[in-house]
Coordinates of C-alpha atoms in Angstrom, one line a residue:
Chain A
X23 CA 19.4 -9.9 7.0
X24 CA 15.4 -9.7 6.9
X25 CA 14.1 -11.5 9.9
X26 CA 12.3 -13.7 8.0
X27 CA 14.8 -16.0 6.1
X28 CA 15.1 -18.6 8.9
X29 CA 11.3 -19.0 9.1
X30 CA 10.8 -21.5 6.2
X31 CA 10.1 -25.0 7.5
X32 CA 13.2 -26.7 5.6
X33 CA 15.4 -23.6 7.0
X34 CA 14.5 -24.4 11.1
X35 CA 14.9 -28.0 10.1
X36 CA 18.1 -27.8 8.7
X37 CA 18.8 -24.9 11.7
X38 CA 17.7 -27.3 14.4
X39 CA 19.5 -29.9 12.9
X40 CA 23.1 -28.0 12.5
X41 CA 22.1 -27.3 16.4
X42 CA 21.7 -23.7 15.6
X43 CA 19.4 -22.5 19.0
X44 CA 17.9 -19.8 17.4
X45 CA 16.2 -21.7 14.8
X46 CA 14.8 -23.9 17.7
X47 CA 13.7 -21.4 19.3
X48 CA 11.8 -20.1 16.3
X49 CA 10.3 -23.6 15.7
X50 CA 9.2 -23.7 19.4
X51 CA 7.6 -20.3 18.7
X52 CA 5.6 -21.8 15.3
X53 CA 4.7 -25.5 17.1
X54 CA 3.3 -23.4 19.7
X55 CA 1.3 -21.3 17.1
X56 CA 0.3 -24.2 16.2
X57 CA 0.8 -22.5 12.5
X58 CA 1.6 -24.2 9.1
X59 CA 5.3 -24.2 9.0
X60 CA 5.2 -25.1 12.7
X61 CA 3.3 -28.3 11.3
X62 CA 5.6 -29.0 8.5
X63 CA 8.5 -28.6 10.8
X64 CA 7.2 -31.2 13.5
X65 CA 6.2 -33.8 10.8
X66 CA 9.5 -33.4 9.8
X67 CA 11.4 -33.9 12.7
X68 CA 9.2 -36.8 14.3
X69 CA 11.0 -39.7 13.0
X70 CA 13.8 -38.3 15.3
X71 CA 12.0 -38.1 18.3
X72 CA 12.4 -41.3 20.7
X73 CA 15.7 -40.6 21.8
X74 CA 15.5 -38.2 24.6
X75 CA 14.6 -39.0 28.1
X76 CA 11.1 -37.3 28.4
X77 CA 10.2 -36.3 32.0
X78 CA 6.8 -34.6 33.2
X79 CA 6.9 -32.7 36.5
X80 CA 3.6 -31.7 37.4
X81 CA 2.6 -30.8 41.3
X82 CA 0.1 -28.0 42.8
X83 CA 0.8 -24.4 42.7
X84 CA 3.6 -24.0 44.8
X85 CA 4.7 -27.1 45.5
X86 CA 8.4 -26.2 44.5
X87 CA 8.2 -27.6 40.9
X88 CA 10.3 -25.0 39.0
X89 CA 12.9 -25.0 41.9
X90 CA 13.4 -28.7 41.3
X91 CA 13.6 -28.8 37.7
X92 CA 16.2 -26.8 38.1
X93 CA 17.1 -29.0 41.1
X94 CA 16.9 -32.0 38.7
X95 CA 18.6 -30.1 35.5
X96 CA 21.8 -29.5 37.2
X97 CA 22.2 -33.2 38.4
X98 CA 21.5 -34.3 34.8
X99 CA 24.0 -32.0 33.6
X100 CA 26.4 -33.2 36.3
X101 CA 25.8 -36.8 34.8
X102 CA 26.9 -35.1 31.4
X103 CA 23.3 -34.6 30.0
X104 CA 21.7 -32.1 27.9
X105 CA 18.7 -30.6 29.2
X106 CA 15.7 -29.6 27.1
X107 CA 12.8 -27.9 29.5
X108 CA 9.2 -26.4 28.5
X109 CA 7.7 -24.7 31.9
X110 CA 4.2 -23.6 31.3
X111 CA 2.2 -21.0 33.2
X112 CA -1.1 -20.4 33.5
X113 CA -2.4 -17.6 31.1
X114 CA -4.9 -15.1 32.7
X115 CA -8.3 -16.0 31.9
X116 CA -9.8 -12.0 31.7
X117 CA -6.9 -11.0 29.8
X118 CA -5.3 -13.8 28.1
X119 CA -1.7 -12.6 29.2
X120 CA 0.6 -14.4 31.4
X121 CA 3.6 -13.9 33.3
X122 CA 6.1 -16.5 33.0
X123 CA 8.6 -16.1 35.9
X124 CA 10.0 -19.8 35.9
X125 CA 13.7 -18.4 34.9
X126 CA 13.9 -16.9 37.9
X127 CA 14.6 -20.7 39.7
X128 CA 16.7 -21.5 37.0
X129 CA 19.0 -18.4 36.3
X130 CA 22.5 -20.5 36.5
X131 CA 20.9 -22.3 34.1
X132 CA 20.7 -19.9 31.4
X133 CA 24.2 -19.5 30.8
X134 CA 24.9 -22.9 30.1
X135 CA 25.0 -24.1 26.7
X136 CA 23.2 -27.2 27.6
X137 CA 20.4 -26.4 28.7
X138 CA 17.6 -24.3 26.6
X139 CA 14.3 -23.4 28.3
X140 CA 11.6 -22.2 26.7
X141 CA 8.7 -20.6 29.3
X142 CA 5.0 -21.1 27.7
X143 CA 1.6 -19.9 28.8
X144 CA -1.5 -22.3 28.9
X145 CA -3.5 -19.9 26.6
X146 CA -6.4 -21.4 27.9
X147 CA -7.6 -22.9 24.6
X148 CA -9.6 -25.9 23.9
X149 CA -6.9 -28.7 24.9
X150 CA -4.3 -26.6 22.8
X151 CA -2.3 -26.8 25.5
X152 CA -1.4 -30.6 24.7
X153 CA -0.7 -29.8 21.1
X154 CA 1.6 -27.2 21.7
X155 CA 3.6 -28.3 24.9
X156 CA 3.9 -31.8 23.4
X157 CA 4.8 -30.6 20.1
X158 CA 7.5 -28.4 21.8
X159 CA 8.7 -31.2 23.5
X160 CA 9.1 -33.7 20.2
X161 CA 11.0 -30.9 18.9
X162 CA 13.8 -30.1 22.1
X163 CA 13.9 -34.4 21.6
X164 CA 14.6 -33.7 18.1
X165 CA 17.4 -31.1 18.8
X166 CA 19.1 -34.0 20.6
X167 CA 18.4 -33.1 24.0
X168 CA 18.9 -36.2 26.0
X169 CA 16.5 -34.8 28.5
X170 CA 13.3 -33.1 28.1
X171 CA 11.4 -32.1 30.7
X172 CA 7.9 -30.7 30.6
X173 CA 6.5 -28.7 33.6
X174 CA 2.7 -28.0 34.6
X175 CA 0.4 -27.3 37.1
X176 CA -0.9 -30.1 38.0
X177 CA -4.9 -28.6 37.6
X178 CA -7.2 -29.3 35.2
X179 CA -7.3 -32.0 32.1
X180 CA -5.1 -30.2 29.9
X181 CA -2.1 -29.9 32.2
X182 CA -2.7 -33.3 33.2
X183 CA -2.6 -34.8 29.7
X184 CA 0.7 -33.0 29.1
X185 CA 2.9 -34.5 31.7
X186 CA 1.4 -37.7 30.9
X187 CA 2.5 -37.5 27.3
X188 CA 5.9 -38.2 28.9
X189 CA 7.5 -41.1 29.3
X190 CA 8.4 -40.3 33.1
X191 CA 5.4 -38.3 35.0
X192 CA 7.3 -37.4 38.4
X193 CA 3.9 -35.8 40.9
X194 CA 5.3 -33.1 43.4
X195 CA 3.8 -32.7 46.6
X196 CA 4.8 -31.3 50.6
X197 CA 4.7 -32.1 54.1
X198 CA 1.1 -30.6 55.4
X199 CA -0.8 -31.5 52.1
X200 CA -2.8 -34.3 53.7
X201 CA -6.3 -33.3 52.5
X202 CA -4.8 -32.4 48.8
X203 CA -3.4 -35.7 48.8
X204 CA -6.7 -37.3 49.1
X205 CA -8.3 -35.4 46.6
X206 CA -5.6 -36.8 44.3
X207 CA -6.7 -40.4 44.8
X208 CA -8.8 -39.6 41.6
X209 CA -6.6 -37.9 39.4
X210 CA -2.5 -37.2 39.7
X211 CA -1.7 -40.3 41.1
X212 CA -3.2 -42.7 38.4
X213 CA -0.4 -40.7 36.1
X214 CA 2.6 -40.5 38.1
X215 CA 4.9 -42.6 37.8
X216 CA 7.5 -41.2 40.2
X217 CA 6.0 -39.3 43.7
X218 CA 8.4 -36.7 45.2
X219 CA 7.5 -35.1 48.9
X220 CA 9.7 -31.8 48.6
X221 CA 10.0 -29.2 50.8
X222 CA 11.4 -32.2 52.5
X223 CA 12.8 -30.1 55.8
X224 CA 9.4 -29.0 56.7
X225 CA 7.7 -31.2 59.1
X226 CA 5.4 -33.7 58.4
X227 CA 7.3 -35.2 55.7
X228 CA 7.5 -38.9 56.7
X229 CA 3.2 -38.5 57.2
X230 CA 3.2 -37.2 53.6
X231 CA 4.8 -40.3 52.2
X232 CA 3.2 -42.7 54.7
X233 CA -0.6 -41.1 52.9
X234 CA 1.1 -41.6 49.7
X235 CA 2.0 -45.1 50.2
X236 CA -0.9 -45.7 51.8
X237 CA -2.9 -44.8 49.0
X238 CA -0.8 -46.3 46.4
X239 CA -1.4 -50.0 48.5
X240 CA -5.1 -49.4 47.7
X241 CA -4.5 -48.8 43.8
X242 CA -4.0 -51.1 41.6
X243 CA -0.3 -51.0 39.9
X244 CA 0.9 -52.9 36.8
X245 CA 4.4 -54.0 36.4
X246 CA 6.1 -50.5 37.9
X247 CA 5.4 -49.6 41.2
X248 CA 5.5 -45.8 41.9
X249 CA 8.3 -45.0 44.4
X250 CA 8.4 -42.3 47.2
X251 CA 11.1 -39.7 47.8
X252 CA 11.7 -37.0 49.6
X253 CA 13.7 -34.0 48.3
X254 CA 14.6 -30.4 49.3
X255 CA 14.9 -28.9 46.0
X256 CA 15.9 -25.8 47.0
X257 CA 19.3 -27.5 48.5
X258 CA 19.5 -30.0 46.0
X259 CA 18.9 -32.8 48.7
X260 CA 17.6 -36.2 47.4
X261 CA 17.9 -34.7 44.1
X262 CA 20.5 -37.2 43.0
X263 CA 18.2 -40.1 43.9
X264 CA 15.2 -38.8 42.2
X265 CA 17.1 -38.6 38.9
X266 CA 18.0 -42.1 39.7
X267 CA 14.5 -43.4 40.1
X268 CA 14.1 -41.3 36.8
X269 CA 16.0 -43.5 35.1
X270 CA 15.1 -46.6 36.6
X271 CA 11.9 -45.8 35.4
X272 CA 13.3 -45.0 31.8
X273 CA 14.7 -48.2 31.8
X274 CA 11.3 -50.2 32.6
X275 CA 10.1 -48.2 30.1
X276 CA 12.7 -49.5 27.8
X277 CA 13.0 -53.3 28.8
X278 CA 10.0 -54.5 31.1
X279 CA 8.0 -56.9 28.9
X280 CA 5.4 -54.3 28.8
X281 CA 7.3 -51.6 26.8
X282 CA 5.8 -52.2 23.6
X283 CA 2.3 -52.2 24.6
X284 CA 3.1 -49.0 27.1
X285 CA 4.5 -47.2 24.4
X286 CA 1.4 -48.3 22.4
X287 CA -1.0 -47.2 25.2
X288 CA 1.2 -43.8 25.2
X289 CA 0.7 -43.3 21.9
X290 CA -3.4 -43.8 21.6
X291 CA -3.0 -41.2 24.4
X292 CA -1.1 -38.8 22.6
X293 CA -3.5 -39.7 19.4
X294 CA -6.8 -39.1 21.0
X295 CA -5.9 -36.2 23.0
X296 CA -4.7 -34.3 19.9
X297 CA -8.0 -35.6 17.5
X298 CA -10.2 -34.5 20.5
X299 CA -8.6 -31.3 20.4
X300 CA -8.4 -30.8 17.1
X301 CA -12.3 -31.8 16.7
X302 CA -13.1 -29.7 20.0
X303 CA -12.1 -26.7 17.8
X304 CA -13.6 -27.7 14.6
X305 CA -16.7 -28.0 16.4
X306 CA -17.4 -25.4 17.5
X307 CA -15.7 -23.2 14.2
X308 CA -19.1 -24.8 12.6
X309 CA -21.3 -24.6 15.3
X310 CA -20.4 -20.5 14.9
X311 CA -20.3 -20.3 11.5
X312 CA -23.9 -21.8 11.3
X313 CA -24.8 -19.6 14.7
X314 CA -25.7 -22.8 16.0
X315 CA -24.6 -22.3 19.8
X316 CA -26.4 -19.0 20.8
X317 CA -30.0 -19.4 20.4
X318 CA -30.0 -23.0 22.3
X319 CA -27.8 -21.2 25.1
X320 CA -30.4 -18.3 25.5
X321 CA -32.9 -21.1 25.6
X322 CA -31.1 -22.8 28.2
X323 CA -30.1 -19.8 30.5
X324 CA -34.4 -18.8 30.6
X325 CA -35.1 -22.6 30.9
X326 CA -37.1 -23.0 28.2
X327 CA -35.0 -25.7 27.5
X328 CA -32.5 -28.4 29.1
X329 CA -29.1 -28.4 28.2
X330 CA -28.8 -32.0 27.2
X331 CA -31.4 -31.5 24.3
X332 CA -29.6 -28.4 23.4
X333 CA -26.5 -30.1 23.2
X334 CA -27.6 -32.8 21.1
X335 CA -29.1 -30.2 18.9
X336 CA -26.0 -28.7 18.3
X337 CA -24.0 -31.6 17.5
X338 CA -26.7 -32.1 14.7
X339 CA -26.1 -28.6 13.3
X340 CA -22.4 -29.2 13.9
X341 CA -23.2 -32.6 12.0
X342 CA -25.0 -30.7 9.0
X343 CA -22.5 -28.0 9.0
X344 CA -20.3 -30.8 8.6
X345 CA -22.2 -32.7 5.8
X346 CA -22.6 -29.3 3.8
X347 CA -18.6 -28.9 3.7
X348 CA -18.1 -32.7 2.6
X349 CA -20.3 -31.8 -0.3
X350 CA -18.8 -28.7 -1.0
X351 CA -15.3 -30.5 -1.3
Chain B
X22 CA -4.7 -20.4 16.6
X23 CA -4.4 -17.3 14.0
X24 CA -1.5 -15.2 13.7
X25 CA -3.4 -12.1 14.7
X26 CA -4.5 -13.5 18.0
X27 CA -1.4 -14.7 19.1
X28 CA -0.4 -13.0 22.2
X29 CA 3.1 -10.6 21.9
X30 CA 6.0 -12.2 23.7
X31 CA 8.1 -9.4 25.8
X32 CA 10.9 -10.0 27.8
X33 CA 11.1 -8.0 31.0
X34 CA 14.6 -7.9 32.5
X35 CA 17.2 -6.2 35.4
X36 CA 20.7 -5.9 34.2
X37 CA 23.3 -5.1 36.4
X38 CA 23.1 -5.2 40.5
X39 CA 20.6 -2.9 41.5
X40 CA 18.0 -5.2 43.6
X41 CA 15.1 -3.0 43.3
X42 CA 12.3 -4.8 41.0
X43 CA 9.0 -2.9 41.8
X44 CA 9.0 -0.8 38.7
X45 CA 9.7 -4.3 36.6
X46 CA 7.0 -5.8 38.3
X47 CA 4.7 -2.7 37.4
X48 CA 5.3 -3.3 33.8
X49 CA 5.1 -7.0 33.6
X50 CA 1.9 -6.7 35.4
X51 CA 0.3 -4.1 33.1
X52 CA 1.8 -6.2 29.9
X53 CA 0.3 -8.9 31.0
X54 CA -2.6 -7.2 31.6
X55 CA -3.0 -6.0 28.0
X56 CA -2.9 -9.3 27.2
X57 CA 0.8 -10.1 26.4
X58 CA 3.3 -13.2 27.9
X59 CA 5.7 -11.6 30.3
X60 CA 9.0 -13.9 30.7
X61 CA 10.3 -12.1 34.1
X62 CA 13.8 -13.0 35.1
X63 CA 14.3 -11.5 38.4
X64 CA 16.7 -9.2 39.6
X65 CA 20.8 -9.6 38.7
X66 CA 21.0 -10.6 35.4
X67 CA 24.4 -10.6 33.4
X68 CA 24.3 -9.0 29.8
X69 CA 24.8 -12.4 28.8
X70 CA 22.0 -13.8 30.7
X71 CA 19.2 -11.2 29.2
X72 CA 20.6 -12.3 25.7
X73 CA 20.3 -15.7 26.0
X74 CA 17.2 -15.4 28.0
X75 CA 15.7 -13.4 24.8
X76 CA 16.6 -16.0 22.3
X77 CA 15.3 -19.1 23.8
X78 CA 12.4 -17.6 24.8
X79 CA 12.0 -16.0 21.2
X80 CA 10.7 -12.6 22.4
X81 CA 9.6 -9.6 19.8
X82 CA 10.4 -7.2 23.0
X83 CA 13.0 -6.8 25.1
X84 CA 12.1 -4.3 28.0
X85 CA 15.1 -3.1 30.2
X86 CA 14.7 -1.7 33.7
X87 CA 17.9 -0.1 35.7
X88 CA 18.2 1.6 38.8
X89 CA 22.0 1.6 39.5
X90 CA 22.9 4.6 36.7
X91 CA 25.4 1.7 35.0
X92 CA 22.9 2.1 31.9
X93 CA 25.4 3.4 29.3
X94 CA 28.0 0.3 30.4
X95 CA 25.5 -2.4 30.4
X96 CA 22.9 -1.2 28.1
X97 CA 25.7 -1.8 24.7
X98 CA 26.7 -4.9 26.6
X99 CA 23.3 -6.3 26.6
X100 CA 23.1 -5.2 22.4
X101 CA 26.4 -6.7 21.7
X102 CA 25.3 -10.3 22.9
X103 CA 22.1 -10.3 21.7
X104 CA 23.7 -9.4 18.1
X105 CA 26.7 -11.9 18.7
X106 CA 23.1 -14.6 18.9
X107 CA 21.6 -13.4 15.8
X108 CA 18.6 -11.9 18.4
X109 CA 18.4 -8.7 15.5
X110 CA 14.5 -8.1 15.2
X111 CA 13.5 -7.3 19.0
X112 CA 11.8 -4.2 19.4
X113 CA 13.8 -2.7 22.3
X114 CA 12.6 -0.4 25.7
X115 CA 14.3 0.9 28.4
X116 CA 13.2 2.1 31.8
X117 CA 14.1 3.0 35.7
X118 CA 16.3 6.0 36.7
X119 CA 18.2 7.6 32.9
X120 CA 18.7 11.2 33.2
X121 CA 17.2 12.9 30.5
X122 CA 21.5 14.3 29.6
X123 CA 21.4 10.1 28.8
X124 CA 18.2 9.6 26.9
X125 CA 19.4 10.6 23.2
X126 CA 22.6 8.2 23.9
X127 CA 20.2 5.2 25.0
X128 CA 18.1 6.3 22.0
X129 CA 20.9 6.1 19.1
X130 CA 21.9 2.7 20.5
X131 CA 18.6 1.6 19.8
X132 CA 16.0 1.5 22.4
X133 CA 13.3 2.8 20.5
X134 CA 11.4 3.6 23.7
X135 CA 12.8 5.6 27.3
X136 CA 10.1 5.3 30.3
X137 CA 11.4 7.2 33.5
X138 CA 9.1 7.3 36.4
X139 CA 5.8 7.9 36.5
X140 CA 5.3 7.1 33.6
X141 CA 1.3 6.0 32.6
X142 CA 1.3 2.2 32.3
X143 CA -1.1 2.9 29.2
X144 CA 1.9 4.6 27.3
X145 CA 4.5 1.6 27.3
X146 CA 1.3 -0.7 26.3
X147 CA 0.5 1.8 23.5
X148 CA 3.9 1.5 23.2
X149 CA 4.9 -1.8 23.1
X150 CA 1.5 -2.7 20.8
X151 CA 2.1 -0.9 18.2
X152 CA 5.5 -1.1 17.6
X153 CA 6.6 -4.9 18.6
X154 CA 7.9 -7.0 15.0
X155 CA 5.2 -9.5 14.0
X156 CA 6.3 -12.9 13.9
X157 CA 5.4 -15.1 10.9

């Protein structure tokens, strides 16, 4: 049989559908592409997304956040769940590669038929990483996964933006991280939804969620306040009653008399972040295509010129570009 | 994203229970270096395990490393369960300690490629580019 016959959009659908886990991992591998069929095959399956429980783990570089979505995946399996998880690594920025080693906390994992986990680099591209990782995730919902978790490092925009495209953001952090927990006062903690202090045994723990709750008191909360736990992931310790809070919040997601306008707000997110990307790229396709962008840059780097003048310069030739292809079409 | 840019997916794994993973590592590394996505899945891995591994993960390679000499047990093992999931268009390699007396054997089950040591990281690259199945 060629290769090729399951690779039609109507084929992985039906695939996915009959719960055939080659065909989802195909799809995965076309959503990611971000490719025609991989379009086709999301548009199709979106009306069946909503069901699963979508969680986002997101956390510094070793924090311990593949060892407890593993951590987390076997107490959801233990409550009788499927388990659907996307674990993204960094790509190299020289070389574009990655190495994608988050199997290795989850080996038990692989040989149970329910749980599928697909490992995916960050590529590095122009918010891409939102389009793909969220796509990959509507899709696992789609399969009928009741949970889907999404992992990231929790640097940059991008990886940001992904776990918040779930309905559950759960922020890792450990005992000792005081200063890194004050640089979050900006960023992760707006997002999370769920904190976790793991690593747990180490000392220092009860500080790290004192900071933590001290500088949730000074944020302003709406109708869910963010609890604090402590886990050892690597033992499974407080496990069970972070996948409780989970689902607590699942439920306020569900039922608080905010749930229609936070699943509103979630969806503008999801919205804006994929038409930013999607115009991010366009952009700057036009901006080459006219070789727009390298004569203001050389001006810029020998000063003959300020960057902000440059870049309004080259949203009008993106602008023109733009106007010439509405014509032409 | 084109087609042509998209980076070739190869799946690095250690059948069997030999614990030695250097000479994996080696190859991930330089993989990865050539611009490819590595899935490593540490040492121990049950033929089951590598197949399942390679079909969630929707690899074009599959790259074998073994240091324990149980290559002709395991390596059909690992083929069986990959064909018993469909997994039929992965561009297969083998590596670690396979006596040359073993090499046509691991050949005719299908590993197009045998790397013993010391080999050049440049030749499983050349290797792995120009031979790995295009995905659509």
């Amino acid at each position: 049989m060629p290769p090729t016959t399951i690779d039609t959009a109507d084929a992985l659908v039906e695939g996915i559908t009959r719960g055939d886990r080659r065909s989802l991992a195909r799809a995965l591998t076309l959503v990611e592409a971000d490719s025609a069929t991989g379009r086709a095959v999301l548009a199709a399956l979106y009306p069946r997304t909503g069901r699963a429980q979508t969680v986002g783990v997101t956390g510094s570089a070793g924090a311990g956040k593949s060892t407890l979505v593993g951590a987390i995946a076997r107490e959801q399996r233990r409550r009788g769940r499927s388990v659907g998880i996307i674990a993204v690594d960094p790509s190299s920025p020289f070389s574009h590669g990655a190495i994608l080693g988050d199997r290795i906390r989850m080996q038990d994992l692989t040989s149970d038929g329910g749980v599928f986990m697909r490992s995916m680099a960050s590529r590095g591209n122009l918010g891409g990483l939102s389009e793909s990782a969220g796509g990959a995730v509507d899709v696992l919902d789609a399969a009928g996964f009741d949970v889907v978790m999404v992992e990231t490092v929790g640097a940059g925009q991008d990886e940001v933006e992904v776990a918040n495209a779930a309905g559950t953001t759960v922020l890792v952090t450990n005992p000792g991280a005081g200063d890194e927990i004050q640089s979050m006062k900006a960023g992760l903690m707006e997002v999370a939804q769920v904190m976790v202090v793991n690593k747990a045994d180490l000392a220092g723990a009860d500080t790290a969620v004192a900071q933590l709750r001290a500088l949730l008191a000074i944020a302003e909360h709406a109708a869910w306040e963010p609890p604090i736990l402590k886990a050892i992931a690597r033992t499974g310790e407080g496990v069970p009653e972070l996948v409780d809070a989970i689902d607590r919040h699942q439920q306020h997601l569900r039922e608080s008399a905010h749930a229609v306008e936070e699943r509103r707000l979630l969806a503008e997110r999801q919205v804006i972040a994929l038409a930013r990307a999607a115009l991010h790229r366009e952009a700057l396709a036009a901006a080459a295509a006219n070789d727009a962008l390298a004569p203001l840059v050389a001006e810029v780097a020998l000063r003959g010129r300020d960057p902000r003048s440059a870049a309004e310069a080259l949203v009008l030739a993106i602008r023109r570009a733009w106007a010439v292809e509405g014509e032409r079409s | 994203m084109t087609a042509t840019e998209r980076p070739i997916r190869v799946l690095i794994a250690k059948p069997g229970l030999d614990g030695h993973d250097r000479g994996a590592k080696v190859v991930a590394r330089a993989l990865r270096d050539a611009g490819m996505e590595v899935v490593y899945t540490g040492i121990r891995q049950t033929p089951q395990m590598i197949a399942e591994a390679a079909l969630q993960e929707d690899v074009q390679v599959v790259g074998l490393s073994i240091l324990s000499g149980a290559h002709l047990e395991l390596f059909p093992r690992v083929l069986e369960e990959l064909r018993a999931r469909g997994v039929d268009d992965v561009l297969l390699f083998a590596g670690g300690i396979i006596p040359e007396v073993d090499i046509p054997a691991v050949r005719e089950m299908g590993f197009a490629g045998v790397f013993g040591p010391g080999t050049n990281t440049a030749d499983i690259i050349g290797f792995v580019q120009q031979h790995a199945p295009r995905r659509a």
